[in-house]
Coordinates of C-alpha atoms in Angstrom, one line a residue:
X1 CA 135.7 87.5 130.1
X2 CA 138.0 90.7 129.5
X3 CA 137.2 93.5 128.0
X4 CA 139.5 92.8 125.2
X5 CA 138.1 89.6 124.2
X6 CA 134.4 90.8 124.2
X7 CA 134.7 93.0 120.9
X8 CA 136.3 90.1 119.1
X9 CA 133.5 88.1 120.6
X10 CA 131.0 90.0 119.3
X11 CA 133.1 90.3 115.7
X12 CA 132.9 86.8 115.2
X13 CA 129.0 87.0 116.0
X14 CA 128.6 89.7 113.7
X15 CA 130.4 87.3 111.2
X16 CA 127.9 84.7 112.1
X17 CA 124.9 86.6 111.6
X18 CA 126.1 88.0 108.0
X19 CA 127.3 84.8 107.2
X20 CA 123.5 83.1 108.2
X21 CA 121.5 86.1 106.6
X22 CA 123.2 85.8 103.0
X23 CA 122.3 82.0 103.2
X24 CA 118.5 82.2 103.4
X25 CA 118.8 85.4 101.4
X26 CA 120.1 82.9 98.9
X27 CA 117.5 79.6 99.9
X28 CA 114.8 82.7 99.3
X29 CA 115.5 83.7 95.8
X30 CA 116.3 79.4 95.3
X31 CA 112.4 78.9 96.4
X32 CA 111.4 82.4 94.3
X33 CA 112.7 81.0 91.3
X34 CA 111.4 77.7 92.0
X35 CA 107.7 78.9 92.9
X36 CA 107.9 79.5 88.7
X37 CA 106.5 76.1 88.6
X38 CA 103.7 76.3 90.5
X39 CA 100.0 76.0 89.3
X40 CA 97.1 76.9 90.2
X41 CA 95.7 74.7 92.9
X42 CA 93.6 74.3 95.6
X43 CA 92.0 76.7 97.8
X44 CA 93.1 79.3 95.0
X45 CA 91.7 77.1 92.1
X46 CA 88.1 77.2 93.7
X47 CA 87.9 80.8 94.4
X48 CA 89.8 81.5 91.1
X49 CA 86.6 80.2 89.5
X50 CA 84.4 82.2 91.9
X51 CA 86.3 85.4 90.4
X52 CA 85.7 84.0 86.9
X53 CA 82.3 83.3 87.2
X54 CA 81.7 87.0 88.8
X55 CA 83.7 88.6 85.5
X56 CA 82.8 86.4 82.5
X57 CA 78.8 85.5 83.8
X58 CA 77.6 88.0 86.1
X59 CA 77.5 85.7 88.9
X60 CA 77.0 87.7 92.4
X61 CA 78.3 86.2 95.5
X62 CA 76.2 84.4 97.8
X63 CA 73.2 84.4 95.3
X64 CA 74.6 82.7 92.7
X65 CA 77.9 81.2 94.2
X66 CA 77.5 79.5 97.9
X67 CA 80.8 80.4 99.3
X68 CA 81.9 80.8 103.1
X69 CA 84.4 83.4 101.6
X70 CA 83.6 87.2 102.9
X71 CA 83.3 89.2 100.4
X72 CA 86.9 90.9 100.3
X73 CA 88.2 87.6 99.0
X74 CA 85.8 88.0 96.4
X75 CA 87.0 91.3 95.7
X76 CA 90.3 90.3 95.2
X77 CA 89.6 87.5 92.6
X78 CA 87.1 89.2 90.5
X79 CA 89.6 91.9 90.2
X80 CA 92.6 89.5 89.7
X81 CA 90.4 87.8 86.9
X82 CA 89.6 91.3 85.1
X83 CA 93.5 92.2 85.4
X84 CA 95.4 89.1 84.5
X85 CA 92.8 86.2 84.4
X86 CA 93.5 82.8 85.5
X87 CA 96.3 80.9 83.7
X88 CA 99.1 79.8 86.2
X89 CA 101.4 82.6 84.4
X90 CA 98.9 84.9 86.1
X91 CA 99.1 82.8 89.5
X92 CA 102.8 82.9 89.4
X93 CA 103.3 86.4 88.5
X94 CA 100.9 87.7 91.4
X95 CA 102.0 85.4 93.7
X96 CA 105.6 86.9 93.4
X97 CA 104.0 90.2 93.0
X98 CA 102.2 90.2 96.4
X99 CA 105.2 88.5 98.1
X100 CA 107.2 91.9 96.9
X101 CA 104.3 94.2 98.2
X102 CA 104.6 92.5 101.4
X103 CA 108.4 93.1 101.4
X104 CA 108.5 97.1 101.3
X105 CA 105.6 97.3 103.5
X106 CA 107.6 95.6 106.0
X107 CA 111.0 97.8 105.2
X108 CA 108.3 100.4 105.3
X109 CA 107.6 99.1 108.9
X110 CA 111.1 98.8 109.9
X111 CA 112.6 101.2 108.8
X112 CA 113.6 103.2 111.8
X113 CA 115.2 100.1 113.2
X114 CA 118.1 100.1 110.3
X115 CA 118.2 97.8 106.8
X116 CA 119.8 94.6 108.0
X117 CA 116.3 94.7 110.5
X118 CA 114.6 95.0 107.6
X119 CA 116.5 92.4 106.0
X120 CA 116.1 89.8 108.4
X121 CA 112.1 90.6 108.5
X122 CA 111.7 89.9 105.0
X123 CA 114.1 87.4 104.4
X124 CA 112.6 85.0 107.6
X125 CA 108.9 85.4 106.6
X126 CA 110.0 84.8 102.7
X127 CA 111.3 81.5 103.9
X128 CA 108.4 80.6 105.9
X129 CA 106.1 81.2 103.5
X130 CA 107.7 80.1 100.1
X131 CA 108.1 77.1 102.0
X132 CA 104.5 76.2 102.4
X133 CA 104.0 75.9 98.5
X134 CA 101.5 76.3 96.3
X135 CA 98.6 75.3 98.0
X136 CA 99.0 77.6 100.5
X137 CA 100.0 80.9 98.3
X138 CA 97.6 83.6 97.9
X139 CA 95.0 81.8 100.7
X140 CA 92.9 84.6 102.5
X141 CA 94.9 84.5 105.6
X142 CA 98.3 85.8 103.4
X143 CA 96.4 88.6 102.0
X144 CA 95.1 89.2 105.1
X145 CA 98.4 90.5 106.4
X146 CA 98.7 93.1 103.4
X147 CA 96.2 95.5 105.1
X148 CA 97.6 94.9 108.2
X149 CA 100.9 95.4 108.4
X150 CA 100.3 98.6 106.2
X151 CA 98.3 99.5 109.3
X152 CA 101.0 99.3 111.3
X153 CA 103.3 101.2 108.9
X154 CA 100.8 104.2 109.8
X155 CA 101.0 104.1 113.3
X156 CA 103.3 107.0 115.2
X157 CA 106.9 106.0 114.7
X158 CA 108.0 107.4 117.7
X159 CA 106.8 107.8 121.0
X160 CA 107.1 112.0 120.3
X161 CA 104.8 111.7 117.1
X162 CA 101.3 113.0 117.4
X163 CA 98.6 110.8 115.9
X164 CA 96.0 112.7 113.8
X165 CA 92.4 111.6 112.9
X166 CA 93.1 111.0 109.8
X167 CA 95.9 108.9 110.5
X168 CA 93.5 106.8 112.5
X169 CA 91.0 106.6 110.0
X170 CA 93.5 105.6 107.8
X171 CA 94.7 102.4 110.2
X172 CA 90.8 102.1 111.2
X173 CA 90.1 101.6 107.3
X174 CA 92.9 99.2 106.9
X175 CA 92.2 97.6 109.4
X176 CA 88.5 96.9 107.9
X177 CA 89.8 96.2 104.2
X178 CA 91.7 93.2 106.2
X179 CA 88.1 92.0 108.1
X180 CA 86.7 92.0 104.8
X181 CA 89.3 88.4 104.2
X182 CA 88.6 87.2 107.7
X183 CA 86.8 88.9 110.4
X184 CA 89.2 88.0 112.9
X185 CA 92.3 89.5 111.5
X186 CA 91.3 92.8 113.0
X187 CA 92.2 90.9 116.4
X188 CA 94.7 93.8 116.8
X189 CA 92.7 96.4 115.9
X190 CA 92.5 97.9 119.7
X191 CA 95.6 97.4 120.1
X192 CA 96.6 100.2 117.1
X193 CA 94.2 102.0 117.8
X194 CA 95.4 102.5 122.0
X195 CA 98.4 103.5 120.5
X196 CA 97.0 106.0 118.4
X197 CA 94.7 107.4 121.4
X198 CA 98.1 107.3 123.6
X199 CA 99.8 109.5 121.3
X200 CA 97.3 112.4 121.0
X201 CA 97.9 114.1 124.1
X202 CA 95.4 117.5 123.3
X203 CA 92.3 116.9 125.5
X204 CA 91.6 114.3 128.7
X205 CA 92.7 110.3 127.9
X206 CA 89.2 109.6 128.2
X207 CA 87.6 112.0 125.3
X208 CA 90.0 111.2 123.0
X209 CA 90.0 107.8 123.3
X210 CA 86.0 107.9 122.5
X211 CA 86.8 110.8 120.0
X212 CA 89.5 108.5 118.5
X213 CA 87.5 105.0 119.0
X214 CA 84.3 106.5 116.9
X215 CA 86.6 107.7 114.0
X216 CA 88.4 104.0 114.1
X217 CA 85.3 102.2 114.2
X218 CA 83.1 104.0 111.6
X219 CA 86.3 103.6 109.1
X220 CA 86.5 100.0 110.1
X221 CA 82.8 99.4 109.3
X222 CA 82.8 101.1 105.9
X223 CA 84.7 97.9 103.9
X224 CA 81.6 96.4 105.3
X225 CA 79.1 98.9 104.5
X226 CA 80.1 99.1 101.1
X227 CA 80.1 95.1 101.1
X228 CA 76.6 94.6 101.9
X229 CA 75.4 98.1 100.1
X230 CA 76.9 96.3 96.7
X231 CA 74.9 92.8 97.5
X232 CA 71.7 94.4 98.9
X233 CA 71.9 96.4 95.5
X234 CA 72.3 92.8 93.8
X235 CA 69.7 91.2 96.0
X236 CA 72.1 89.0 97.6
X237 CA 72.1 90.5 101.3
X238 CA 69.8 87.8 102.3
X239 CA 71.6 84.7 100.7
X240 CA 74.5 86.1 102.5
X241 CA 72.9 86.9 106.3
X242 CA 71.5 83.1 105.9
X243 CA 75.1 82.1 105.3
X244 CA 76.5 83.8 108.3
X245 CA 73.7 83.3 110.7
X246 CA 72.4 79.8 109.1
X247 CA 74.9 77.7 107.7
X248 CA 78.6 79.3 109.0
X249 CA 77.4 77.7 112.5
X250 CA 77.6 74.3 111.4
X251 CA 80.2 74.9 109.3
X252 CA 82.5 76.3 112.3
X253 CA 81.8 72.9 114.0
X254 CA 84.3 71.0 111.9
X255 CA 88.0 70.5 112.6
X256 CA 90.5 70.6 110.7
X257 CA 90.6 67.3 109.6
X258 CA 86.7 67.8 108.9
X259 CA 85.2 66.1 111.8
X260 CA 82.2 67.6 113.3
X261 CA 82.6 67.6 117.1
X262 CA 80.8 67.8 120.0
X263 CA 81.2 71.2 122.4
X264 CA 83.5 69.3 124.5
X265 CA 85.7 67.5 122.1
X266 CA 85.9 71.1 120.4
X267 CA 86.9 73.0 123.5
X268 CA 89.7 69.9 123.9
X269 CA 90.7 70.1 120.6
X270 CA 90.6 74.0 120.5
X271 CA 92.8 73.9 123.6
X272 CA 95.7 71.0 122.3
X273 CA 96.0 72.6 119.0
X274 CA 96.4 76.2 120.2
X275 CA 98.7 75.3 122.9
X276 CA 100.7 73.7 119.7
X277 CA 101.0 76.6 117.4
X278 CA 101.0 74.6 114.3
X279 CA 105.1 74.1 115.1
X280 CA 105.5 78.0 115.3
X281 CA 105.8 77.4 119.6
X282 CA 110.1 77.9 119.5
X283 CA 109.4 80.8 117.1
X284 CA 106.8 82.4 118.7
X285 CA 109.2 82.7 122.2
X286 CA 112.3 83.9 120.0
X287 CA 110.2 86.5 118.7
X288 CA 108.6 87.6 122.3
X289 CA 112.5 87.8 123.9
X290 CA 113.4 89.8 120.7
X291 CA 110.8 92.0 121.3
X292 CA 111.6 92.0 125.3
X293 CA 115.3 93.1 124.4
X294 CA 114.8 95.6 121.9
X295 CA 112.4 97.3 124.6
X296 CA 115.1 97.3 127.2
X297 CA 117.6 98.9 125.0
X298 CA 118.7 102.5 125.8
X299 CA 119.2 105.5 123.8
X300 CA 118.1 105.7 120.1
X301 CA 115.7 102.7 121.0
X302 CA 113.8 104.7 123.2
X303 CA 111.5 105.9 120.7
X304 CA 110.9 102.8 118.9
X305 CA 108.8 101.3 121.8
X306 CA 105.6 101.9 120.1
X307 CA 106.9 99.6 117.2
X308 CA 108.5 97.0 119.7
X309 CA 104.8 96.8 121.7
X310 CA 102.9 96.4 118.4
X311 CA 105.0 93.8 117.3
X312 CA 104.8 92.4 120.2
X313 CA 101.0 92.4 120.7
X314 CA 100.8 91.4 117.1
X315 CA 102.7 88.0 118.0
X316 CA 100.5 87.6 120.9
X317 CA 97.0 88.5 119.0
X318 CA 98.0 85.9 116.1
X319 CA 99.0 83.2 118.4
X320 CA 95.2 83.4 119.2
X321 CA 93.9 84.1 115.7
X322 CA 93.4 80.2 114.5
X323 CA 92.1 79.6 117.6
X324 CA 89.1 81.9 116.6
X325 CA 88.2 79.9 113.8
X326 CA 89.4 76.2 115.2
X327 CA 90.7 74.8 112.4
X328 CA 94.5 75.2 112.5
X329 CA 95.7 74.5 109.1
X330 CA 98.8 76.0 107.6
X331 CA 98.0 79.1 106.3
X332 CA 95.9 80.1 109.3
X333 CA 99.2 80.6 111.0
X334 CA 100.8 82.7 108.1
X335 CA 100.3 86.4 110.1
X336 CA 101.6 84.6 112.9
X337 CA 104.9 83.8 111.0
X338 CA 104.7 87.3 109.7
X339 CA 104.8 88.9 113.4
X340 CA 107.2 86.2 114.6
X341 CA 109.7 87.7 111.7
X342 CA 109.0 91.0 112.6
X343 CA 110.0 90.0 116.4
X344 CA 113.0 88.2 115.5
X345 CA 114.2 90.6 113.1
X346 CA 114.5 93.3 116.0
X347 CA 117.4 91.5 117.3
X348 CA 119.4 93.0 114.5
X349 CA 119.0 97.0 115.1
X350 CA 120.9 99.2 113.9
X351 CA 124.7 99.6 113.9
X352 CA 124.4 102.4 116.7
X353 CA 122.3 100.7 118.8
X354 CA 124.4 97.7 118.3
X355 CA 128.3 99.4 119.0
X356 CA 126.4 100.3 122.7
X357 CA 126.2 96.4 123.9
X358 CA 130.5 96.3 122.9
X359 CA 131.2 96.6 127.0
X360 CA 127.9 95.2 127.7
X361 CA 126.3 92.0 128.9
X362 CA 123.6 91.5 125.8
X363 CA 126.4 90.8 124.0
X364 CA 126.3 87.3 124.7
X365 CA 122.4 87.5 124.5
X366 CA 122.9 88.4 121.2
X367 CA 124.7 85.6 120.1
X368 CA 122.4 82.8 122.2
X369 CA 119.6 84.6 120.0
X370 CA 121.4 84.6 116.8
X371 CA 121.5 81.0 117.4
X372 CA 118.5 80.1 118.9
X373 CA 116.9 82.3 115.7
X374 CA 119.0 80.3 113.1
X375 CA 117.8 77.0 114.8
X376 CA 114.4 77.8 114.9
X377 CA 113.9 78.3 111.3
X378 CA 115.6 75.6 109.9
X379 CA 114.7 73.1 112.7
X380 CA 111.3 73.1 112.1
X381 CA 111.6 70.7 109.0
X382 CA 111.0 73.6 106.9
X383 CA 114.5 74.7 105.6
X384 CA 116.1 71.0 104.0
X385 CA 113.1 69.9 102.4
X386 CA 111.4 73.2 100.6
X387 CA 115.1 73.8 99.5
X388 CA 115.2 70.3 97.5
X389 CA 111.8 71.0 96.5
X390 CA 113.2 73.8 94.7
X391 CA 116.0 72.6 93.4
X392 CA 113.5 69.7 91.7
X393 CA 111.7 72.8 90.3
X394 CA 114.2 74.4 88.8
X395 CA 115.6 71.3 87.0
X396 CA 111.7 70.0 86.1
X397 CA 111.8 73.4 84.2
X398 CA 114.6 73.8 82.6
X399 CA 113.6 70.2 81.0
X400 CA 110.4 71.4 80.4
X401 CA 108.7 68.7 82.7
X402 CA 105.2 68.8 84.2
X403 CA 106.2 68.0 88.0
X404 CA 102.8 69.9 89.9
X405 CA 100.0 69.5 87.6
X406 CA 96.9 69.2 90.0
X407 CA 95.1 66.5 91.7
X408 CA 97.7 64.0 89.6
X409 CA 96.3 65.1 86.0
X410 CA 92.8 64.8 86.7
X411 CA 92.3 68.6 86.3
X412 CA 93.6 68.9 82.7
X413 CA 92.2 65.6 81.3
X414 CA 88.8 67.3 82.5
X415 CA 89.7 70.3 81.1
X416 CA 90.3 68.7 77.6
X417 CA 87.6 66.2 77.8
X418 CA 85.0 69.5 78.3
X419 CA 86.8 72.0 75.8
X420 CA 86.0 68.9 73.3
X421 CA 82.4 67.7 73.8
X422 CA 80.7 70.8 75.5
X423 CA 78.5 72.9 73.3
X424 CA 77.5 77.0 73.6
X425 CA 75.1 77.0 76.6
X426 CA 76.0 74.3 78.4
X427 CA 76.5 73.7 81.8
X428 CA 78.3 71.7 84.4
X429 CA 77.8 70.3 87.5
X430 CA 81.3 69.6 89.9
X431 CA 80.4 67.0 92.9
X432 CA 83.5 67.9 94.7
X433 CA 85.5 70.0 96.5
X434 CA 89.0 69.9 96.6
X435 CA 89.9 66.9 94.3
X436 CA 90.1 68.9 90.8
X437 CA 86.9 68.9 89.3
X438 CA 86.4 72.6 89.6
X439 CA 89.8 73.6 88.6
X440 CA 88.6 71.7 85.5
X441 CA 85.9 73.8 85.1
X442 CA 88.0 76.9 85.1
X443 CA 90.7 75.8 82.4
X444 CA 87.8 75.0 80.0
X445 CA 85.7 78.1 81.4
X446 CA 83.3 76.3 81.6
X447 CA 79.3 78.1 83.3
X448 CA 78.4 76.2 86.9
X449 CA 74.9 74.6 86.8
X450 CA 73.7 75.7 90.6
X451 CA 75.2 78.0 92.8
X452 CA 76.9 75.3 94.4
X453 CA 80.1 74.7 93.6
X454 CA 81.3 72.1 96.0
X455 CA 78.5 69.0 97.7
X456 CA 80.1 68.7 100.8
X457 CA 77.7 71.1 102.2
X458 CA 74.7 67.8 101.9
X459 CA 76.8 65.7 104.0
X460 CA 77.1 67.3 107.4
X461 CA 74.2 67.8 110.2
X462 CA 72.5 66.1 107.8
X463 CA 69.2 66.1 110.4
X464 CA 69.3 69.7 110.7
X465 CA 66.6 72.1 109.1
X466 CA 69.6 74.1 107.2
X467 CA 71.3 70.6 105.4
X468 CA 67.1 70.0 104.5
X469 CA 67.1 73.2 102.8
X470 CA 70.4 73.5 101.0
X471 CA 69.7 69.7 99.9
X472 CA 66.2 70.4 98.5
X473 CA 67.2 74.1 96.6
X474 CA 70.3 71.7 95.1
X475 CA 67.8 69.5 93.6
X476 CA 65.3 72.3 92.5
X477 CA 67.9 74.3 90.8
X478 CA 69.9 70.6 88.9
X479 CA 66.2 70.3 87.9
X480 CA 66.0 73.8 86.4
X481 CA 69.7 74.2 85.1
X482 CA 69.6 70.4 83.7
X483 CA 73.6 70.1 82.9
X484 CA 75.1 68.2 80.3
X485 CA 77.3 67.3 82.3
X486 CA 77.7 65.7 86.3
X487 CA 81.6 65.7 87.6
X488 CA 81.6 63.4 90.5
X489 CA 85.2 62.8 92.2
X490 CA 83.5 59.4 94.5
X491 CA 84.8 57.6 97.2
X492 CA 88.4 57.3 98.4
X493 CA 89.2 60.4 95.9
X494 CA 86.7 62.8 97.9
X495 CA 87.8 64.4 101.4
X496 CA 84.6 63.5 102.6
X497 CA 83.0 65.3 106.0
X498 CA 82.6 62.5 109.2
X499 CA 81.4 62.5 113.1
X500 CA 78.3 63.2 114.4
X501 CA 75.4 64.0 111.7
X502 CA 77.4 63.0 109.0
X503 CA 76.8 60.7 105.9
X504 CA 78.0 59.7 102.7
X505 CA 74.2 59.3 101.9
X506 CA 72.2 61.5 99.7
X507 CA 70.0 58.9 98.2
X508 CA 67.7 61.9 96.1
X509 CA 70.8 63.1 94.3
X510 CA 71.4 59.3 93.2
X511 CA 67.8 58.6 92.2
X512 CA 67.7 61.9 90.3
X513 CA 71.6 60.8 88.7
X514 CA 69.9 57.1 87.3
X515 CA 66.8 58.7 86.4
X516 CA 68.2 61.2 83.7
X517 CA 71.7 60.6 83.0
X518 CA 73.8 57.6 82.4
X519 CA 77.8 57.3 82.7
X520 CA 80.0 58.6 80.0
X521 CA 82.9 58.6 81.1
X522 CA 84.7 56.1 84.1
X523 CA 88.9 57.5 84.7
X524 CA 91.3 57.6 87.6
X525 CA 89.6 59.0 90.5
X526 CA 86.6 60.8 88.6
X527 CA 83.2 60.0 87.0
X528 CA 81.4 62.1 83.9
X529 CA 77.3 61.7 83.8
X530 CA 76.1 62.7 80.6
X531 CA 72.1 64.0 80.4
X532 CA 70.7 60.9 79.1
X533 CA 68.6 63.2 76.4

């Protein structure tokens, strides 16, 4: 190739890449617009009503609501109920509102490496997650990422800048609040904080890396401390610590599709799905060689291999991250996608960097990755289908149609039916867990009877000491509480638990059912008992 032909080459790349960013700039703001339709839905719907229940009735995690949630998930929906409540106005307008918070931390992140970086960052990870839809938006895993990247916002931006202790309190504390959703998201947490220690260059490596790992830590731990200060305060420290130590076990046994397993068929399964990376496997390589070439670049880029190795570790330390919990569903991959945008994006540095590749031999690189980038996204099934979606949305409103109301109706003809026959002090009973009963509950704000707000807990390790336990306090406290009414989504309808130690049995919870209520109510997928008195 001459010399001559290589910076028309690399025009018509440039082309390419403007050309490519502007269209899922534009599928983005499609999906945005269309995300104006969503409602509030599963995962959030159930701790939606956790948050209500803690606002409007005083009801302290753990104690009063059996959740496997930590408690900054908690945090988040109590606060979320307090500020804006929990109409699906409220859902979408966070929703959107987060997604935009994300956005300038990561142009916070990127900014060294120029806007169209940036740019690329945002727009990739927008797609991907806008995508998923509503039942993924706002899970635990999303918010997750919040503390995270902001984390790695504070980290030295150059390889010259000198880290201070506060700075790595700061990413140590950040770095907790984001433990305090899942434990595991700190997974990078040593990573930052070798950086940090790297940087400060004052006294040996050795005493500064314990100097440095103390500060870190005891910031890390103080989410927590605060966590467990506010539910020993509440006298729920113990219901939580039998959760973790008692019940989480059993519940970590379960797959995704929620099959218990043996250890072997876990460790198989661990091992197939991991190697899979919920369809992310083409992404998560792009964004590795993205982060490989931006490392080998010369001059300006020099000092942006602190970002490029974080960004890099990050992609590594979230490809493991579902592993840690073994169930591998969509949103456990989400600060994955986030890491693999950040990676990608770094192909598109600044102008500078880029006018030093014109006599080069990356510029070819950078077109096979422009490509290979562009293919990745929108070969994954992702692109085509979330786009139509959209467009669906967008004309269901402007009709004024109903096109996602939950579980198929059921929610808001349970809604209606409690609104019109409950009476002040009543209380209700869900039997479910994902099929809309509780989402019910919350557009009619409507008490809980128990502390339990879903019954799949009775139906696993049912020989166990822990399943006795939780299945006789269930019984003592529908004894106590005595709700008017019993929402049972049965058979078919019900995602129900299987494998070993299962059943679909819990013949005392019938025998109480026939003793003191009888059926009032018999619709599509759901079934009220009434208190017979």
């Amino acid at each position: 190739m001459t010399l001559a032909a290589k910076p028309f080459l690399w025009r018509e790349a440039r082309y390419l890449e403007r050309a490519l960013l502007l269209a899922l700039m534009g599928a983005c703001v499609l999906m945005a617009v269309g995300s104006w339709s969503w409602r509030v839905n599963h995962d959030f719907a159930l701790l939606s009503y956790a948050g209500f229940l803690m606002d409007r009735h005083g009801a302290v995690p753990y104690r009063d609501i059996f959740e496997t949630s930590m408690p900054g998930t908690f945090v988040f929906h109590a606060l979320l109920e307090r500020l804006m409540g929990h109409s699906d106005t409220a859902f979408r307008v966070t929703n959107l509102l987060v997604l935009a918070g994300v956005n300038l931390i990561t142009c916070r992140v990127l900014a060294p490496c120029g806007l169209r970086t940036s740019l690329w960052a945002i727009t990739l990870f927008d797609v991907i997650y806008l995508s998923l839809g509503q039942q993924v938006a706002l899970q635990r895993d999303y918010l997750g990422v919040i503390p995270v990247a902001a984390a790695l916002a504070w980290l030295p931006r150059s390889a010259s800048d000198s880290s201070r202790l506060r700075d790595v309190a700061v990413v140590g504390f950040l770095m907790g609040v984001a433990s305090t959703f899942k434990p595991h998201l700190a997974i990078a947490w040593p990573l930052f904080l070798a950086l940090q220690v790297a940087s400060r260059s004052r006294t040996s490596f050795w005493l500064e890396g314990l100097r440095c790992g103390l500060v870190s830590l005891s910031m890390l731990l103080l989410p927590w401390a605060a966590a467990l200060a506010w539910l020993w305060a509440h006298g729920a420290l113990k219901d939580f610590g039998e959760l973790v130590f008692d019940y989480l076990p059993l519940h970590n046994a379960f797959n995704g599709e929620h099959v218990v397993m043996t250890s072997r068929e876990r460790l198989a399964y661990v091992i197939v799905e991991g190697c899979r990376m919920g369809g992310y496997g083409a992404t998560f390589f792009v964004g590795l060689l993205a982060c490989a070439q931006a490392f080998q670049r010369s001059g300006t880029s020099r000092q942006l291999k602190p970002l490029v190795i974080c960004v890099a570790g990050c992609i590594l330390a979230y490809a493991v991250y579902p592993v840690i919990a073994g169930k591998f569903w969509a949103y456990h991959y989400l600060p994955l996608a986030y890491f693999i945008s950040l990676g990608m994006a770094l192909v598109f540095m600044s102008d500078t960097m880029q006018a030093q590749d014109a006599e080069g031999g990356l510029v070819l690189a950078r077109i096979a990755t422009v490509l290979i980038t562009a293919l990745a996204v929108t070969l994954q099934s992702i692109l085509p289908a979330s786009l139509n979606r959209a467009a669906l949305d967008i004309q269901s409103m402007r009709q004024g149609q109903e096109r996602h109301a939950p579980a198929d109706g059921r929610s808001d003809e349970i809604a209606q039916f409690l609104r019109t026959n409950l009476h002040p002090g009543d209380t209700v009973q869900p039997l479910d867990w994902t099929g809309g009963v509780i989402l019910g509950l919350l557009l009619a704000e409507t008490p809980l009877a128990t502390r339990y707000m879903y019954d799949y807990h009775f139906y696993h390790h049912v020989s166990s000491a822990q399943n006795q336990k939780m299945r006789a306090d269930f019984l003592h406290r529908l004894d106590v509480a005595k709700p008017r009414f019993v929402i049972e989504v049965p058979g078919p309808e019900k995602p129900w638990v299987s494998g070993a130690d299962t059943s679909e049995s819990f013949e005392p919870l019938r025998a109480w059912l026939a003793r003191d209520y009888r059926v009032r109510e018999r619709r599509h997928g759901y079934v009220i008992h009434e208190r017979a008195d």
